[in-house]
């Protein structure tokens, strides 16, 4: 993995929490994309995906898991530093992690635990 100059990893202020977790994502290139970086949770029809807010310059993980609470399985990880943010809340259809302020370093959405661990590529 390429080393990138370390920036201070911090969670965005509470007003930056995702309000519309199903909204289209604007990737760092500035293009609007109807798809996101996703990975299917092994043995299920659920997925974990990585979201990006160009306004807040933050990433977060989201899942459509429909089993028991994913409070310990869902997380967003800043790839070069390992800085991690875990589960934040849900809206009945989706669960999402707290945001990571990471305007220049890659972040991965990860599902760690049953029925199988998986993560997205760093984006």
PDB file of C-alpha atoms in Angstrom:
ATOM      1  CA  UNK A   1       0.000   0.000   0.000  1.00  0.00           C
ATOM      2  CA  UNK A   2       1.379   3.423  -0.929  1.00  0.00           C
ATOM      3  CA  UNK A   3       2.134   5.706   1.982  1.00  0.00           C
ATOM      4  CA  UNK A   4       0.314   9.024   1.942  1.00  0.00           C
ATOM      5  CA  UNK A   5       1.168  12.008   4.113  1.00  0.00           C
ATOM      6  CA  UNK A   6      -0.796  11.610   7.331  1.00  0.00           C
ATOM      7  CA  UNK A   7      -3.611  14.025   8.000  1.00  0.00           C
ATOM      8  CA  UNK A   8      -5.468  14.232  11.267  1.00  0.00           C
ATOM      9  CA  UNK A   9      -8.311  11.683  11.070  1.00  0.00           C
ATOM     10  CA  UNK A  10     -11.371  13.066  12.780  1.00  0.00           C
ATOM     11  CA  UNK A  11     -15.060  12.389  12.647  1.00  0.00           C
ATOM     12  CA  UNK A  12     -17.101  15.142  11.076  1.00  0.00           C
ATOM     13  CA  UNK A  13     -19.277  17.313  13.307  1.00  0.00           C
ATOM     14  CA  UNK A  14     -22.617  15.803  14.259  1.00  0.00           C
ATOM     15  CA  UNK A  15     -24.504  18.005  11.759  1.00  0.00           C
ATOM     16  CA  UNK A  16     -22.617  16.191   8.984  1.00  0.00           C
ATOM     17  CA  UNK A  17     -24.175  12.807   9.790  1.00  0.00           C
ATOM     18  CA  UNK A  18     -25.812  11.339   6.665  1.00  0.00           C
ATOM     19  CA  UNK A  19     -29.365  12.566   6.392  1.00  0.00           C
ATOM     20  CA  UNK A  20     -30.245  10.819   3.130  1.00  0.00           C
ATOM     21  CA  UNK A  21     -28.332   7.531   3.055  1.00  0.00           C
ATOM     22  CA  UNK A  22     -29.932   6.496  -0.258  1.00  0.00           C
ATOM     23  CA  UNK A  23     -29.011   9.672  -2.154  1.00  0.00           C
ATOM     24  CA  UNK A  24     -26.657   9.446  -5.174  1.00  0.00           C
ATOM     25  CA  UNK A  25     -23.000   9.802  -4.318  1.00  0.00           C
ATOM     26  CA  UNK A  26     -20.628  12.374  -5.787  1.00  0.00           C
ATOM     27  CA  UNK A  27     -17.220  10.740  -6.060  1.00  0.00           C
ATOM     28  CA  UNK A  28     -13.997  12.689  -5.508  1.00  0.00           C
ATOM     29  CA  UNK A  29     -13.660  13.253  -9.238  1.00  0.00           C
ATOM     30  CA  UNK A  30     -16.691  15.545  -9.052  1.00  0.00           C
ATOM     31  CA  UNK A  31     -18.861  13.239 -11.165  1.00  0.00           C
ATOM     32  CA  UNK A  32     -22.290  12.226  -9.949  1.00  0.00           C
ATOM     33  CA  UNK A  33     -22.574   8.477  -9.827  1.00  0.00           C
ATOM     34  CA  UNK A  34     -25.665   6.345  -9.353  1.00  0.00           C
ATOM     35  CA  UNK A  35     -23.440   3.484  -8.220  1.00  0.00           C
ATOM     36  CA  UNK A  36     -21.228   3.281  -5.153  1.00  0.00           C
ATOM     37  CA  UNK A  37     -18.278   1.163  -4.084  1.00  0.00           C
ATOM     38  CA  UNK A  38     -20.017  -1.984  -2.793  1.00  0.00           C
ATOM     39  CA  UNK A  39     -19.273  -5.492  -1.568  1.00  0.00           C
ATOM     40  CA  UNK A  40     -21.826  -8.273  -1.006  1.00  0.00           C
ATOM     41  CA  UNK A  41     -21.836  -9.752   2.508  1.00  0.00           C
ATOM     42  CA  UNK A  42     -20.973 -13.448   2.022  1.00  0.00           C
ATOM     43  CA  UNK A  43     -23.920 -15.848   2.122  1.00  0.00           C
ATOM     44  CA  UNK A  44     -26.552 -13.075   2.041  1.00  0.00           C
ATOM     45  CA  UNK A  45     -28.276 -10.704  -0.346  1.00  0.00           C
ATOM     46  CA  UNK A  46     -27.106  -7.774   1.817  1.00  0.00           C
ATOM     47  CA  UNK A  47     -24.209  -5.508   0.939  1.00  0.00           C
ATOM     48  CA  UNK A  48     -21.883  -2.992   2.519  1.00  0.00           C
ATOM     49  CA  UNK A  49     -21.061   0.139   0.563  1.00  0.00           C
ATOM     50  CA  UNK A  50     -18.883   3.206   0.853  1.00  0.00           C
ATOM     51  CA  UNK A  51     -20.452   6.671   0.623  1.00  0.00           C
ATOM     52  CA  UNK A  52     -18.793  10.073   0.040  1.00  0.00           C
ATOM     53  CA  UNK A  53     -20.034  13.590   0.839  1.00  0.00           C
ATOM     54  CA  UNK A  54     -18.332  16.244  -1.316  1.00  0.00           C
ATOM     55  CA  UNK A  55     -19.738  18.983   0.928  1.00  0.00           C
ATOM     56  CA  UNK A  56     -18.288  17.608   4.162  1.00  0.00           C
ATOM     57  CA  UNK A  57     -15.388  15.723   2.512  1.00  0.00           C
ATOM     58  CA  UNK A  58     -16.312  12.665   4.547  1.00  0.00           C
ATOM     59  CA  UNK A  59     -16.863   8.966   3.902  1.00  0.00           C
ATOM     60  CA  UNK A  60     -19.119   6.516   5.713  1.00  0.00           C
ATOM     61  CA  UNK A  61     -20.106   2.865   5.458  1.00  0.00           C
ATOM     62  CA  UNK A  62     -23.704   1.776   4.858  1.00  0.00           C
ATOM     63  CA  UNK A  63     -25.476  -1.586   4.752  1.00  0.00           C
ATOM     64  CA  UNK A  64     -28.930  -2.909   3.979  1.00  0.00           C
ATOM     65  CA  UNK A  65     -28.405  -5.795   6.435  1.00  0.00           C
ATOM     66  CA  UNK A  66     -31.737  -7.138   7.685  1.00  0.00           C
ATOM     67  CA  UNK A  67     -30.521  -9.419  10.485  1.00  0.00           C
ATOM     68  CA  UNK A  68     -29.642  -8.615  14.060  1.00  0.00           C
ATOM     69  CA  UNK A  69     -28.166  -5.211  14.849  1.00  0.00           C
ATOM     70  CA  UNK A  70     -24.857  -4.725  12.989  1.00  0.00           C
ATOM     71  CA  UNK A  71     -23.533  -2.395  15.676  1.00  0.00           C
ATOM     72  CA  UNK A  72     -20.250  -4.303  16.000  1.00  0.00           C
ATOM     73  CA  UNK A  73     -19.878  -5.477  12.387  1.00  0.00           C
ATOM     74  CA  UNK A  74     -20.219  -2.281  10.315  1.00  0.00           C
ATOM     75  CA  UNK A  75     -17.337   0.175  10.116  1.00  0.00           C
ATOM     76  CA  UNK A  76     -15.519   2.686   7.920  1.00  0.00           C
ATOM     77  CA  UNK A  77     -11.713   2.507   7.959  1.00  0.00           C
ATOM     78  CA  UNK A  78      -9.264   5.117   6.677  1.00  0.00           C
ATOM     79  CA  UNK A  79      -6.902   2.805   4.776  1.00  0.00           C
ATOM     80  CA  UNK A  80      -3.433   4.371   5.284  1.00  0.00           C
ATOM     81  CA  UNK A  81      -3.917   5.103   9.006  1.00  0.00           C
ATOM     82  CA  UNK A  82      -6.333   2.411  10.206  1.00  0.00           C
ATOM     83  CA  UNK A  83      -8.505   5.088  11.832  1.00  0.00           C
ATOM     84  CA  UNK A  84     -11.957   3.518  12.297  1.00  0.00           C
ATOM     85  CA  UNK A  85     -15.496   4.738  12.851  1.00  0.00           C
ATOM     86  CA  UNK A  86     -18.176   2.241  13.839  1.00  0.00           C
ATOM     87  CA  UNK A  87     -21.949   2.041  13.715  1.00  0.00           C
ATOM     88  CA  UNK A  88     -23.891   5.258  14.179  1.00  0.00           C
ATOM     89  CA  UNK A  89     -27.624   4.691  13.520  1.00  0.00           C
ATOM     90  CA  UNK A  90     -30.274   3.323  11.192  1.00  0.00           C
ATOM     91  CA  UNK A  91     -33.466   4.412   9.510  1.00  0.00           C
ATOM     92  CA  UNK A  92     -35.234   1.039   9.383  1.00  0.00           C
ATOM     93  CA  UNK A  93     -33.937   0.179   5.896  1.00  0.00           C
ATOM     94  CA  UNK A  94     -30.235   1.034   6.123  1.00  0.00           C
ATOM     95  CA  UNK A  95     -27.588   1.092   8.850  1.00  0.00           C
ATOM     96  CA  UNK A  96     -24.603   3.427   8.609  1.00  0.00           C
ATOM     97  CA  UNK A  97     -21.364   4.268  10.379  1.00  0.00           C
ATOM     98  CA  UNK A  98     -20.127   7.573  11.687  1.00  0.00           C
ATOM     99  CA  UNK A  99     -18.333   9.683   9.111  1.00  0.00           C
ATOM    100  CA  UNK A 100     -14.587  10.001   8.631  1.00  0.00           C
ATOM    101  CA  UNK A 101     -13.167  13.310   7.429  1.00  0.00           C
ATOM    102  CA  UNK A 102     -10.778  12.160   4.720  1.00  0.00           C
ATOM    103  CA  UNK A 103     -10.487  14.548   1.777  1.00  0.00           C
ATOM    104  CA  UNK A 104      -7.339  12.961   0.367  1.00  0.00           C
ATOM    105  CA  UNK A 105      -6.914   9.472   1.870  1.00  0.00           C
ATOM    106  CA  UNK A 106      -8.812   6.361   0.833  1.00  0.00           C
ATOM    107  CA  UNK A 107     -11.499   4.823   3.033  1.00  0.00           C
ATOM    108  CA  UNK A 108     -12.961   1.312   2.990  1.00  0.00           C
ATOM    109  CA  UNK A 109     -16.430   0.199   4.128  1.00  0.00           C
ATOM    110  CA  UNK A 110     -16.146  -3.055   6.058  1.00  0.00           C
ATOM    111  CA  UNK A 111     -18.388  -5.768   7.466  1.00  0.00           C
ATOM    112  CA  UNK A 112     -16.537  -7.784  10.106  1.00  0.00           C
ATOM    113  CA  UNK A 113     -18.228 -10.856  11.549  1.00  0.00           C
ATOM    114  CA  UNK A 114     -20.997 -13.341  10.777  1.00  0.00           C
ATOM    115  CA  UNK A 115     -21.896 -14.615   8.297  1.00  0.00           C
ATOM    116  CA  UNK A 116     -18.550 -13.587   6.718  1.00  0.00           C
ATOM    117  CA  UNK A 117     -16.218 -10.593   6.653  1.00  0.00           C
ATOM    118  CA  UNK A 118     -15.888  -8.386   3.560  1.00  0.00           C
ATOM    119  CA  UNK A 119     -14.715  -4.889   2.678  1.00  0.00           C
ATOM    120  CA  UNK A 120     -14.764  -2.525  -0.253  1.00  0.00           C
ATOM    121  CA  UNK A 121     -11.651  -1.345  -2.021  1.00  0.00           C
ATOM    122  CA  UNK A 122     -10.198   1.911  -0.701  1.00  0.00           C
ATOM    123  CA  UNK A 123     -11.763   4.852  -2.486  1.00  0.00           C
TER     124      UNK A 123
END
